[in-house]
PDB file of C-alpha atoms in Angstrom:
ATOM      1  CA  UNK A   1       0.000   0.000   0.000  1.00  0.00           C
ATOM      2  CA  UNK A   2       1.325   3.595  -0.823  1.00  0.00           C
ATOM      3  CA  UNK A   3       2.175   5.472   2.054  1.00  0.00           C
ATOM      4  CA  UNK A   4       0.750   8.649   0.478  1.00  0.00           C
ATOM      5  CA  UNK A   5      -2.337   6.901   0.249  1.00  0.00           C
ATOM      6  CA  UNK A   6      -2.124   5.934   3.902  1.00  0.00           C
ATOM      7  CA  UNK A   7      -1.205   8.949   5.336  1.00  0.00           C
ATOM      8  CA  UNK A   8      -4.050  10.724   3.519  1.00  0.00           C
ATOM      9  CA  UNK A   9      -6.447   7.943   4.711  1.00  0.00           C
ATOM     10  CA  UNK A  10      -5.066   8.429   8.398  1.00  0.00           C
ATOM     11  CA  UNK A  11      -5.678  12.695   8.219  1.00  0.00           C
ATOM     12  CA  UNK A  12      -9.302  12.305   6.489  1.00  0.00           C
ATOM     13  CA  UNK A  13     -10.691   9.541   8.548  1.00  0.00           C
ATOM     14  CA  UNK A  14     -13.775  10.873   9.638  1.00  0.00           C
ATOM     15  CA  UNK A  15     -14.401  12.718   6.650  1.00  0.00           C
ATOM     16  CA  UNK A  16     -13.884   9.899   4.904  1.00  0.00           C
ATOM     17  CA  UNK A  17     -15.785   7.307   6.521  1.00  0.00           C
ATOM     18  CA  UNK A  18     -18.746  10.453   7.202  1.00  0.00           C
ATOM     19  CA  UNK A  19     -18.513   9.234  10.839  1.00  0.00           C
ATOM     20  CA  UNK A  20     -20.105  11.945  12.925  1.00  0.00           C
ATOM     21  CA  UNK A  21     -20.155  12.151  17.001  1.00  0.00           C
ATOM     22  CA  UNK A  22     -23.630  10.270  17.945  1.00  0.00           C
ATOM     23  CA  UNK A  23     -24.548  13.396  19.830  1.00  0.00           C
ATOM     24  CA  UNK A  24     -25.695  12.161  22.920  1.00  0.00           C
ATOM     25  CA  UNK A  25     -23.877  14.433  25.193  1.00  0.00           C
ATOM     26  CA  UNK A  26     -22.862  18.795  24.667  1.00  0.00           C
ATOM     27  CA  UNK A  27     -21.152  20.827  26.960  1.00  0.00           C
ATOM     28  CA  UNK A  28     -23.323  22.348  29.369  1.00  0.00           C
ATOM     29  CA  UNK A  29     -24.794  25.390  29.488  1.00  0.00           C
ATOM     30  CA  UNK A  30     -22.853  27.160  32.538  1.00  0.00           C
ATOM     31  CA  UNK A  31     -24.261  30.353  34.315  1.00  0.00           C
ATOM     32  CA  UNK A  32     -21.262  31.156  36.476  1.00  0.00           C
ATOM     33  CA  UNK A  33     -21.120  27.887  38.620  1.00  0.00           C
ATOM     34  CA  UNK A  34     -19.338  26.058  40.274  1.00  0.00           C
ATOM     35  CA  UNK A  35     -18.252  23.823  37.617  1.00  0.00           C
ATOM     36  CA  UNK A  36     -16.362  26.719  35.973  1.00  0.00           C
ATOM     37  CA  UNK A  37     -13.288  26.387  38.021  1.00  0.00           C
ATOM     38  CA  UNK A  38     -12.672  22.836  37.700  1.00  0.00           C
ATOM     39  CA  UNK A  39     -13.532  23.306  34.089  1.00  0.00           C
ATOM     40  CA  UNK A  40     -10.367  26.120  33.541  1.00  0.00           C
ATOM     41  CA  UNK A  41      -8.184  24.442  35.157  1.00  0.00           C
ATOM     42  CA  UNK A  42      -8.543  20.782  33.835  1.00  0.00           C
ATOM     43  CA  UNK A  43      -9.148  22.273  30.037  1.00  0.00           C
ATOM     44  CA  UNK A  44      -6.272  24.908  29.939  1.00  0.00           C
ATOM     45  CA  UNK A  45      -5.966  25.328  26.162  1.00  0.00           C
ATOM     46  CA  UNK A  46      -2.878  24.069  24.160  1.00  0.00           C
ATOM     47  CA  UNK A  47      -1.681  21.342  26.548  1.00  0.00           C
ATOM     48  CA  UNK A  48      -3.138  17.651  26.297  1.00  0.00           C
ATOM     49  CA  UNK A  49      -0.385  15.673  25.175  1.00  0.00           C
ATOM     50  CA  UNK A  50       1.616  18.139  23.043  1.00  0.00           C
ATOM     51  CA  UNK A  51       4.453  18.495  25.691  1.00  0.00           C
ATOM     52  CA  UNK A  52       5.288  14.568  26.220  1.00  0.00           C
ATOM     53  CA  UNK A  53       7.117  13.598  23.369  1.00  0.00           C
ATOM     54  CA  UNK A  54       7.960  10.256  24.121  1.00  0.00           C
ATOM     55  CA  UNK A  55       4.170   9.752  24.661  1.00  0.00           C
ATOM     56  CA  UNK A  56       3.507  11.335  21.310  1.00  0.00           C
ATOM     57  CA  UNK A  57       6.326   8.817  19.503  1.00  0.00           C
ATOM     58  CA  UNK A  58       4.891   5.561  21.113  1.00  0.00           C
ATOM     59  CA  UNK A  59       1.617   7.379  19.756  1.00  0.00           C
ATOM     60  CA  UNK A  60       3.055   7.381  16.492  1.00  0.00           C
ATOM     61  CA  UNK A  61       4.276   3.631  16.492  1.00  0.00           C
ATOM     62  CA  UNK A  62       0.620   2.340  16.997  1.00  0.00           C
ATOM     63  CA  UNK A  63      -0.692   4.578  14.385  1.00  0.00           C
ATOM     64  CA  UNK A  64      -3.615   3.229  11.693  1.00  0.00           C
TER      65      UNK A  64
ATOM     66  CA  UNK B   1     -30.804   1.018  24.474  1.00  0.00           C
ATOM     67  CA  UNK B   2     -34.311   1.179  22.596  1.00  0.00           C
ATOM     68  CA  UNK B   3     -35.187   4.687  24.008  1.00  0.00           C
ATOM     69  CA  UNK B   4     -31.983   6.048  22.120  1.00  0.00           C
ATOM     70  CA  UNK B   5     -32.637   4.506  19.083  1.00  0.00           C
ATOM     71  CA  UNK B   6     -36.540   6.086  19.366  1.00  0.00           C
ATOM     72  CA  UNK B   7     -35.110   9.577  19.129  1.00  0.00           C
ATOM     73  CA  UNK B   8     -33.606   9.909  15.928  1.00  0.00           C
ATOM     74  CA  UNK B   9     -32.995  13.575  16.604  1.00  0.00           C
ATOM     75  CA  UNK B  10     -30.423  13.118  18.953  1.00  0.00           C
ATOM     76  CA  UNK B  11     -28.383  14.302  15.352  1.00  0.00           C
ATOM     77  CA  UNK B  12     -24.877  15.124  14.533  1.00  0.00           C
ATOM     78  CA  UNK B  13     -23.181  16.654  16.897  1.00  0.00           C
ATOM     79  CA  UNK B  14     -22.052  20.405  16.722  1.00  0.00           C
ATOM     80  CA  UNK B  15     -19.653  21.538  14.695  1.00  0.00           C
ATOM     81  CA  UNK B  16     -15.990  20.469  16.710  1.00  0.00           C
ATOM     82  CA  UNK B  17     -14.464  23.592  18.383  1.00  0.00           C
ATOM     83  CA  UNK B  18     -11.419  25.777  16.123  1.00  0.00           C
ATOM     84  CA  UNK B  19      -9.195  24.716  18.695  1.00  0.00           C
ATOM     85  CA  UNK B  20      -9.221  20.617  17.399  1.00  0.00           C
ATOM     86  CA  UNK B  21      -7.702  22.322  14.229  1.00  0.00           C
ATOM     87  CA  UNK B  22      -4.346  22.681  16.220  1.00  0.00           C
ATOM     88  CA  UNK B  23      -4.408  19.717  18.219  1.00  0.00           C
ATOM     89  CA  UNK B  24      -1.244  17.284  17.061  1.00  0.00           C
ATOM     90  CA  UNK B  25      -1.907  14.362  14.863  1.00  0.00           C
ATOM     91  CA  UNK B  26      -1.730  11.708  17.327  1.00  0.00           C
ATOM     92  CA  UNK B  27      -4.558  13.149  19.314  1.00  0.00           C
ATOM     93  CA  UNK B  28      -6.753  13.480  16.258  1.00  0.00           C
ATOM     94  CA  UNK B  29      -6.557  10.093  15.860  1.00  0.00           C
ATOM     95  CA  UNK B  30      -7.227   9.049  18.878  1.00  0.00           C
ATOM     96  CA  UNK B  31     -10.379  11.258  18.763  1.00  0.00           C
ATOM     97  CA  UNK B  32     -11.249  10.318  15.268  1.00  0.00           C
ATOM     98  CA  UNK B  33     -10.986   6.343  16.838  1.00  0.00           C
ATOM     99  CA  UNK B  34     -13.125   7.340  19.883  1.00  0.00           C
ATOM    100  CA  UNK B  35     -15.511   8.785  17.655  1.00  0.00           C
ATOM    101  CA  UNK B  36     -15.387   6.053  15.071  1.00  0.00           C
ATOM    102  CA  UNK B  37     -16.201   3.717  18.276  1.00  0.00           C
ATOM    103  CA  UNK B  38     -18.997   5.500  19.453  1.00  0.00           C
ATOM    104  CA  UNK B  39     -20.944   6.011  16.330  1.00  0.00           C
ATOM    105  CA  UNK B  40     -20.255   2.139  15.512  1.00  0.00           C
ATOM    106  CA  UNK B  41     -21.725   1.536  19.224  1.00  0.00           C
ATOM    107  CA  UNK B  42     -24.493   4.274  19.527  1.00  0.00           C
ATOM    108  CA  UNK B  43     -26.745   3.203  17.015  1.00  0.00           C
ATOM    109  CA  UNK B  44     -26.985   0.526  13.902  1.00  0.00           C
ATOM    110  CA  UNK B  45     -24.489   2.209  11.130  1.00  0.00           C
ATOM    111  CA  UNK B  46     -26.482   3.760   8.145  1.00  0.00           C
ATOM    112  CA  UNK B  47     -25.681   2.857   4.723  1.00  0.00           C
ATOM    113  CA  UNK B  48     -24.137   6.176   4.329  1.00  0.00           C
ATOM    114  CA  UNK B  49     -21.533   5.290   7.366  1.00  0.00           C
ATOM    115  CA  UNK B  50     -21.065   1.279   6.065  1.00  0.00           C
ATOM    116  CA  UNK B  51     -19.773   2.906   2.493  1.00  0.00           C
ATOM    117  CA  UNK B  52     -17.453   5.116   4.417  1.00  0.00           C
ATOM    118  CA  UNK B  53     -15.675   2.603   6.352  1.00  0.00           C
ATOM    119  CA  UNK B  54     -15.816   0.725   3.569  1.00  0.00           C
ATOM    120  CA  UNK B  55     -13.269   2.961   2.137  1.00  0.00           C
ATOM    121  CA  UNK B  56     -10.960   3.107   4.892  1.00  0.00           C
ATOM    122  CA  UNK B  57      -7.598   1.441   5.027  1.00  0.00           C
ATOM    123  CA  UNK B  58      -5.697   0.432   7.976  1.00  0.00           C
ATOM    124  CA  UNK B  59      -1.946   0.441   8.097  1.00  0.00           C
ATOM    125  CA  UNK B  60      -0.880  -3.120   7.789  1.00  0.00           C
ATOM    126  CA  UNK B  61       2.013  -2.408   9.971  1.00  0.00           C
ATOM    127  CA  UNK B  62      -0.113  -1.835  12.936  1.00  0.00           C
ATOM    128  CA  UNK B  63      -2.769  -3.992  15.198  1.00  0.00           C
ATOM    129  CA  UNK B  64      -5.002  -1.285  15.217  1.00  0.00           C
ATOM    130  CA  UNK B  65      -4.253  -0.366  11.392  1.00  0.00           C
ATOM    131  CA  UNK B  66      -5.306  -4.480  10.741  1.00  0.00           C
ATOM    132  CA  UNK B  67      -8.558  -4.027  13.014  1.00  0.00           C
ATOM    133  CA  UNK B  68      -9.347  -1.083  10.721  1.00  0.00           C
ATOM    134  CA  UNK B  69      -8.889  -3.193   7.523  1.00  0.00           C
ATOM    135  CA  UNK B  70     -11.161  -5.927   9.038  1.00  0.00           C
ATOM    136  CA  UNK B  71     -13.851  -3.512   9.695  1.00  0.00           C
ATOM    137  CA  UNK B  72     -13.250  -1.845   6.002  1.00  0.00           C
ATOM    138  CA  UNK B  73     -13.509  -5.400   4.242  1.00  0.00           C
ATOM    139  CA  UNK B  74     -16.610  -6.605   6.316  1.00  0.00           C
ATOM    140  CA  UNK B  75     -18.324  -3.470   6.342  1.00  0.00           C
ATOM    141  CA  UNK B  76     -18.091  -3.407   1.817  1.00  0.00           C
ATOM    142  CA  UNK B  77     -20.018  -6.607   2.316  1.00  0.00           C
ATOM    143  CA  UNK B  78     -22.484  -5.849   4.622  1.00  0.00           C
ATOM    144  CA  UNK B  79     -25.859  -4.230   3.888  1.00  0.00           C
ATOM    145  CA  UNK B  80     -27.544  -1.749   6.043  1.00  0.00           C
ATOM    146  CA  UNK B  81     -30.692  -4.204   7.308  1.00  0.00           C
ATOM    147  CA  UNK B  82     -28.014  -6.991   8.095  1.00  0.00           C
ATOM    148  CA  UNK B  83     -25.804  -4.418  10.290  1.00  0.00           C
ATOM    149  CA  UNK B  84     -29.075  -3.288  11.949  1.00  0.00           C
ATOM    150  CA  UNK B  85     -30.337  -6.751  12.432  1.00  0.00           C
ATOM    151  CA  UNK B  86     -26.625  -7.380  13.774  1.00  0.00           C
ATOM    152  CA  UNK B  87     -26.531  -4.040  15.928  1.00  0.00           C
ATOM    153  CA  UNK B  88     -29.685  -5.363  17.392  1.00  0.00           C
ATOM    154  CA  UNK B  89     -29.283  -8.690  18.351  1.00  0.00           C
ATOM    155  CA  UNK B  90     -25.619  -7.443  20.305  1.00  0.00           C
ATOM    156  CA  UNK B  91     -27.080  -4.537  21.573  1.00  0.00           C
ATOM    157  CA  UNK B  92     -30.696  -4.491  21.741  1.00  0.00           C
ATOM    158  CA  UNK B  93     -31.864  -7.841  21.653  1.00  0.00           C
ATOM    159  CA  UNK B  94     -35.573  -9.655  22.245  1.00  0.00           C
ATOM    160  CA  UNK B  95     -35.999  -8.219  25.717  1.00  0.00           C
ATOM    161  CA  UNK B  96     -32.291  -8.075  25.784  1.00  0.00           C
ATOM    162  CA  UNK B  97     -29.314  -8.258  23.837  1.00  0.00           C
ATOM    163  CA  UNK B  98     -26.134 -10.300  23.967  1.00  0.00           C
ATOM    164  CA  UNK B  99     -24.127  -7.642  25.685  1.00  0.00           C
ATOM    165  CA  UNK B 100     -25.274  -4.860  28.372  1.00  0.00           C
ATOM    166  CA  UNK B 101     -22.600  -2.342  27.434  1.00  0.00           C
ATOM    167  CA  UNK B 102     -22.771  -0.020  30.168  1.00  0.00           C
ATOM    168  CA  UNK B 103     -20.162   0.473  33.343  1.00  0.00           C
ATOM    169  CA  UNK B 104     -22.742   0.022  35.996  1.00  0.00           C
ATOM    170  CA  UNK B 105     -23.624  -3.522  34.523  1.00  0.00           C
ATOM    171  CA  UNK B 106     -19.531  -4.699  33.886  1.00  0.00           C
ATOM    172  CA  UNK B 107     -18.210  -3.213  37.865  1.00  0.00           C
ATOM    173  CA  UNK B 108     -21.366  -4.155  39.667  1.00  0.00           C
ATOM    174  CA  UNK B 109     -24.025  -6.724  37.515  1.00  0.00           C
ATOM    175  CA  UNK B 110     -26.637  -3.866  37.668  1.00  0.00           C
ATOM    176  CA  UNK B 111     -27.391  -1.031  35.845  1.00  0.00           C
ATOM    177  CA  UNK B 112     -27.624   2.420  37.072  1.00  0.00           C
ATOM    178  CA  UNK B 113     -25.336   1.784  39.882  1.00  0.00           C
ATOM    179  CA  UNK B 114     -22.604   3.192  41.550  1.00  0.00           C
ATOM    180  CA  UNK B 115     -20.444   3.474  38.631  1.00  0.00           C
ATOM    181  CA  UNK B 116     -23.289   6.257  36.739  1.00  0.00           C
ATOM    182  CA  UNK B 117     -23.447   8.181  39.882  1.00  0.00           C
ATOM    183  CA  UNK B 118     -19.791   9.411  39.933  1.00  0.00           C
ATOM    184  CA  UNK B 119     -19.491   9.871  35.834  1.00  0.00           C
ATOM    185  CA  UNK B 120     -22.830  12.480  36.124  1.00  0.00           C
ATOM    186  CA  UNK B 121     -20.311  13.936  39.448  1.00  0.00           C
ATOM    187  CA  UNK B 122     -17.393  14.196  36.900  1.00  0.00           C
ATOM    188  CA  UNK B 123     -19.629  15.161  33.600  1.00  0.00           C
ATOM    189  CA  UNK B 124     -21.146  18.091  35.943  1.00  0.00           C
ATOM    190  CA  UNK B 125     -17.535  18.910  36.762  1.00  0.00           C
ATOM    191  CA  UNK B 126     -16.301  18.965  33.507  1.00  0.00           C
ATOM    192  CA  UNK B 127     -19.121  20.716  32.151  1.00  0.00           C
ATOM    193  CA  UNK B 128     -20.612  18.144  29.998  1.00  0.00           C
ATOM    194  CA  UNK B 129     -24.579  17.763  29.789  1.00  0.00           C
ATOM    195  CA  UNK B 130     -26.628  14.780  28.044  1.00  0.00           C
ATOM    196  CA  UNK B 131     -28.536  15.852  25.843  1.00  0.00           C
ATOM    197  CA  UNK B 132     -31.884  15.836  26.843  1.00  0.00           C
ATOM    198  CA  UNK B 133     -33.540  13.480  24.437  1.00  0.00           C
ATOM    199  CA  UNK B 134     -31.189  10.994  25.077  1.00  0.00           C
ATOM    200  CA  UNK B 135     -32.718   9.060  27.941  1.00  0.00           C
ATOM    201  CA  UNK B 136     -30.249   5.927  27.913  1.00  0.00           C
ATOM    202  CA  UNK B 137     -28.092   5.868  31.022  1.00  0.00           C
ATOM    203  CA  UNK B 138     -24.466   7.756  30.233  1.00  0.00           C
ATOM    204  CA  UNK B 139     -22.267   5.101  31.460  1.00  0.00           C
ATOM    205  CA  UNK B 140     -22.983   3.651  27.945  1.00  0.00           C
ATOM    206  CA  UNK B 141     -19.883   2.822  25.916  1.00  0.00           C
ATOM    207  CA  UNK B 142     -20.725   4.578  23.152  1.00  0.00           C
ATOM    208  CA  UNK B 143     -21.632   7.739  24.778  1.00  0.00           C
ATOM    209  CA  UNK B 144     -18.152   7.219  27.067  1.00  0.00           C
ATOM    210  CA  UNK B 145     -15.852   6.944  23.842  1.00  0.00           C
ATOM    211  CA  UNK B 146     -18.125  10.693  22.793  1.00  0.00           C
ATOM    212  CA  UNK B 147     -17.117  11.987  26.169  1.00  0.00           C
ATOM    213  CA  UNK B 148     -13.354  10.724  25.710  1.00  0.00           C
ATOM    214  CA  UNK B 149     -13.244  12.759  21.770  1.00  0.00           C
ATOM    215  CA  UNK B 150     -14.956  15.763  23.157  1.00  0.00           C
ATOM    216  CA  UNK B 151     -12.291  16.405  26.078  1.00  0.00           C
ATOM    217  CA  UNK B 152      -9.784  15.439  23.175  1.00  0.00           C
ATOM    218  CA  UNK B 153     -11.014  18.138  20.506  1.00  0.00           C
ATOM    219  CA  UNK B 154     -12.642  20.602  23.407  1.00  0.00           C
ATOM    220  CA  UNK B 155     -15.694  19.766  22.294  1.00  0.00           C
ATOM    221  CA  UNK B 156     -17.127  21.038  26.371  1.00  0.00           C
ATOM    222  CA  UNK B 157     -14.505  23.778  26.406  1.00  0.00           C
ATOM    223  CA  UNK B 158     -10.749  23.863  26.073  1.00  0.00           C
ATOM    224  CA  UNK B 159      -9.110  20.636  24.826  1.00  0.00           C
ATOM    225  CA  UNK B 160      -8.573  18.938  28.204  1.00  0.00           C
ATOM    226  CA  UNK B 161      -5.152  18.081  29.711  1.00  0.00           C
ATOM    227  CA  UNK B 162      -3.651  14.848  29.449  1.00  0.00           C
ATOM    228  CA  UNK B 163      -3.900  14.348  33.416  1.00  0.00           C
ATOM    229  CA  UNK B 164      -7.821  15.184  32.838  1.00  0.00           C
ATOM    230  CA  UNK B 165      -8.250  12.750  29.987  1.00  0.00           C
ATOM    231  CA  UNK B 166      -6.043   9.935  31.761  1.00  0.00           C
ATOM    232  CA  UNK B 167      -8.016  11.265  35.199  1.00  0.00           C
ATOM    233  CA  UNK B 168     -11.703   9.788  32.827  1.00  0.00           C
ATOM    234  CA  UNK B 169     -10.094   7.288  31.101  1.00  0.00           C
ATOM    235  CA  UNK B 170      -8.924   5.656  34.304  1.00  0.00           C
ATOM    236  CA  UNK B 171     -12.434   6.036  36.255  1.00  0.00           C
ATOM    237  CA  UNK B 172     -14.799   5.635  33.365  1.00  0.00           C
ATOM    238  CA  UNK B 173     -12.977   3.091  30.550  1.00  0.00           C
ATOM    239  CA  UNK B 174     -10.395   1.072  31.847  1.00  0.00           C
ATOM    240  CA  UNK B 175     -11.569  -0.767  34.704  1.00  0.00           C
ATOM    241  CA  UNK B 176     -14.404  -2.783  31.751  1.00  0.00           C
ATOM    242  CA  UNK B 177     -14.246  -1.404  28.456  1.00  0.00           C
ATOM    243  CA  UNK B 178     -11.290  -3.583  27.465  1.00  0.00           C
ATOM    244  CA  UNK B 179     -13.161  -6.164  28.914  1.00  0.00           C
ATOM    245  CA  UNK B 180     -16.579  -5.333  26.938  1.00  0.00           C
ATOM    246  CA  UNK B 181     -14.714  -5.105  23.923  1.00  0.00           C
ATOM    247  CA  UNK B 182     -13.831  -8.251  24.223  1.00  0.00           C
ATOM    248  CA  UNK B 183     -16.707  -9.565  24.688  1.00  0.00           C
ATOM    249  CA  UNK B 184     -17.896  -8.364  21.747  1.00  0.00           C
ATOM    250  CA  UNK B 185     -15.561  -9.698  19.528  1.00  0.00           C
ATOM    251  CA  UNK B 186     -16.133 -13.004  20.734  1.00  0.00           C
ATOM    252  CA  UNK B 187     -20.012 -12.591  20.685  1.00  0.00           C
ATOM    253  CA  UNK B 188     -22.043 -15.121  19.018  1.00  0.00           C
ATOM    254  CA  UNK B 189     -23.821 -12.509  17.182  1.00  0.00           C
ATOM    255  CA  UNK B 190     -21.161 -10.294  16.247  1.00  0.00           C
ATOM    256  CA  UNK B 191     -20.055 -10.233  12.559  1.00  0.00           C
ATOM    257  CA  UNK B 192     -18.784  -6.725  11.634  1.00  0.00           C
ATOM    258  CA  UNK B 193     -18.724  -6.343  14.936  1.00  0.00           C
ATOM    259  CA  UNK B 194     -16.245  -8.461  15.644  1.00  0.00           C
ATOM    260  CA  UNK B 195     -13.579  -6.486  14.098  1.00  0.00           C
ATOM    261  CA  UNK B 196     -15.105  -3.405  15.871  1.00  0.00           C
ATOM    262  CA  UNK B 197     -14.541  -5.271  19.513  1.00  0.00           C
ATOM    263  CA  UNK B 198     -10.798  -6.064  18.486  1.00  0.00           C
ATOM    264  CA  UNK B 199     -10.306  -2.421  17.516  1.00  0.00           C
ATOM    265  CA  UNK B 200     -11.808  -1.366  20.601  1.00  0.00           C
ATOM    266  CA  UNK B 201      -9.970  -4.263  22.140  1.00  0.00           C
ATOM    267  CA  UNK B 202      -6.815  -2.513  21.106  1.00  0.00           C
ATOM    268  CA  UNK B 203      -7.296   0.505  21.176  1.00  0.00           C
ATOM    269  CA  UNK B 204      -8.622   0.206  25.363  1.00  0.00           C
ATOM    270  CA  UNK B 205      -5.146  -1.182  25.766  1.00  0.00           C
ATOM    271  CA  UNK B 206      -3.327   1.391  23.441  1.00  0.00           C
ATOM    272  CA  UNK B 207      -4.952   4.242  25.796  1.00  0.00           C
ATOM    273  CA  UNK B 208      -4.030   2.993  29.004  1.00  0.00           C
ATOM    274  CA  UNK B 209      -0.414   2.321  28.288  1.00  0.00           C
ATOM    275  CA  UNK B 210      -0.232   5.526  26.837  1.00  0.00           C
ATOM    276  CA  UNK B 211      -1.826   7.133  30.223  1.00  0.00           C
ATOM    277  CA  UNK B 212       0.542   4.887  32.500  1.00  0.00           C
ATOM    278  CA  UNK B 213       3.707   6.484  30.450  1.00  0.00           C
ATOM    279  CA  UNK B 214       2.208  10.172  31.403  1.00  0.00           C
ATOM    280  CA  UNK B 215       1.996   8.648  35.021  1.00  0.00           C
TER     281      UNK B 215
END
């Protein structure tokens, strides 16, 4: 199999295969509570796994 | 999960927040497989959804990669009243189906136990709401693997941390899902789902080795 092909296969796959999220859950409509604070600091922008390279190499080994 | 499957418009979800744009690769992926998982899980697959993964192709190199090629190959031969018949005798069943794919039912051997309580504590938390026509208890699988693409992409806010998605992937998935999923690719019934449980199967373990090397 071409690895072009692959690697385009691999970046499109949802768009692709038209899978969409089934929808059953949104984020929730906050006024101000208390669910704020746990919120910014569990979901500060720009981190999930972008600083652990290592993780992001083994990441890369079990790619489809 | 009958009551789901009665309200068709629980639709497509929102469009995915800007921020998924800059997310690397590998976390795509992962949230493109959660998603894949869950829409596979949630409901019988439409034709629309059987043609797409009919077009997919796994990397050969990789276990996951061969799961997808299974799924690809089985999913160009299978016709939309076969995968619902399928989805329904797994999920659904006469009374019942094969599998009860929901946390409560895997930790305890009842539904709408303990397990539910603390996800709606951490959904709250994290700022997640079901939506309101959805009246199937959340510690589905499918609607877990939604939760697990949404923190990914930010779907309930900012893309979550890795110590917040290993913090619900550790509580909510890996003390059954690998489990479930393997169960389901060993199920009697389970045809294209079979490749579908070893994906999951796969991918369950894939996720928490990853989350053990954040530590």
């Amino acid at each position: 199999m071409a690895e072009r092909k692959t690697e385009a296969t691999r970046r499109d796959f949802l768009k692709l295969a038209g899978v969409s999220a089934p929808g059953a859950v949104s984020a929730l409509a906050m006024s101000a509570g208390a669910a704020g604070a746990a919120d910014a600091e569990e979901m500060s922008s720009g981190t999930g796994l972008r600083s652990t390279e290592h993780v992001l190499k083994y990441l890369e080994t079990a790619r489809y | 999960m009958t009551e789901f499957l009665a309200n068709e418009s629980a639709g497509p979800h929102k469009a995915p927040n800007a921020a998924a744009d800059t997310l690397p690769k590998e976390e795509l992926w992962r949230a493109d497989l959660y998603d894949l998982l869950a829409a596979l899980l949630a409901r019988p697959p439409s034709g629309e959804l059987l043609a797409g993964l009919a077009r997919l192709e796994g990397d050969r190199q990789t276990e996951i990669g061969r799961h997808i090629g299974a799924l690809a190959r089985l999913a160009s031969a299978t016709g939309e009243k076969a995968a619902e018949r399928e989805y329904n005798a797994l999920f659904i069943g006469l009374g019942r189906g094969e599998l009860l794919a929901f946390a409560s039912f895997y930790l305890t051997g009842f539904l709408n136990e303990q397990p539910l309580a603390r996800l709606r504590r951490d959904m709250a938390r994290l700022g997640i709401a079901r939506e309101e026509d959805v009246h199937e208890p959340e510690d589905n699988i499918a609607t877990l693997c939604e939760i697990m693409a949404g923190l990914i992409r930010g779907r309930f806010g900012a893309p979550a941390t890795a110590s917040a998605q290993r913090e619900f992937f550790t509580t909510h998935l890996e003390p059954w899902a690998e489990h479930f999923f393997t169960d389901l690719e060993k199920a009697g019934a389970a045809v294209l789902y079979a490749p579908v449980g070893s994906l999951g199967r796969a991918f369950m373990k894939l996720e928490a080795h990853t989350f053990r090397m954040i530590g």
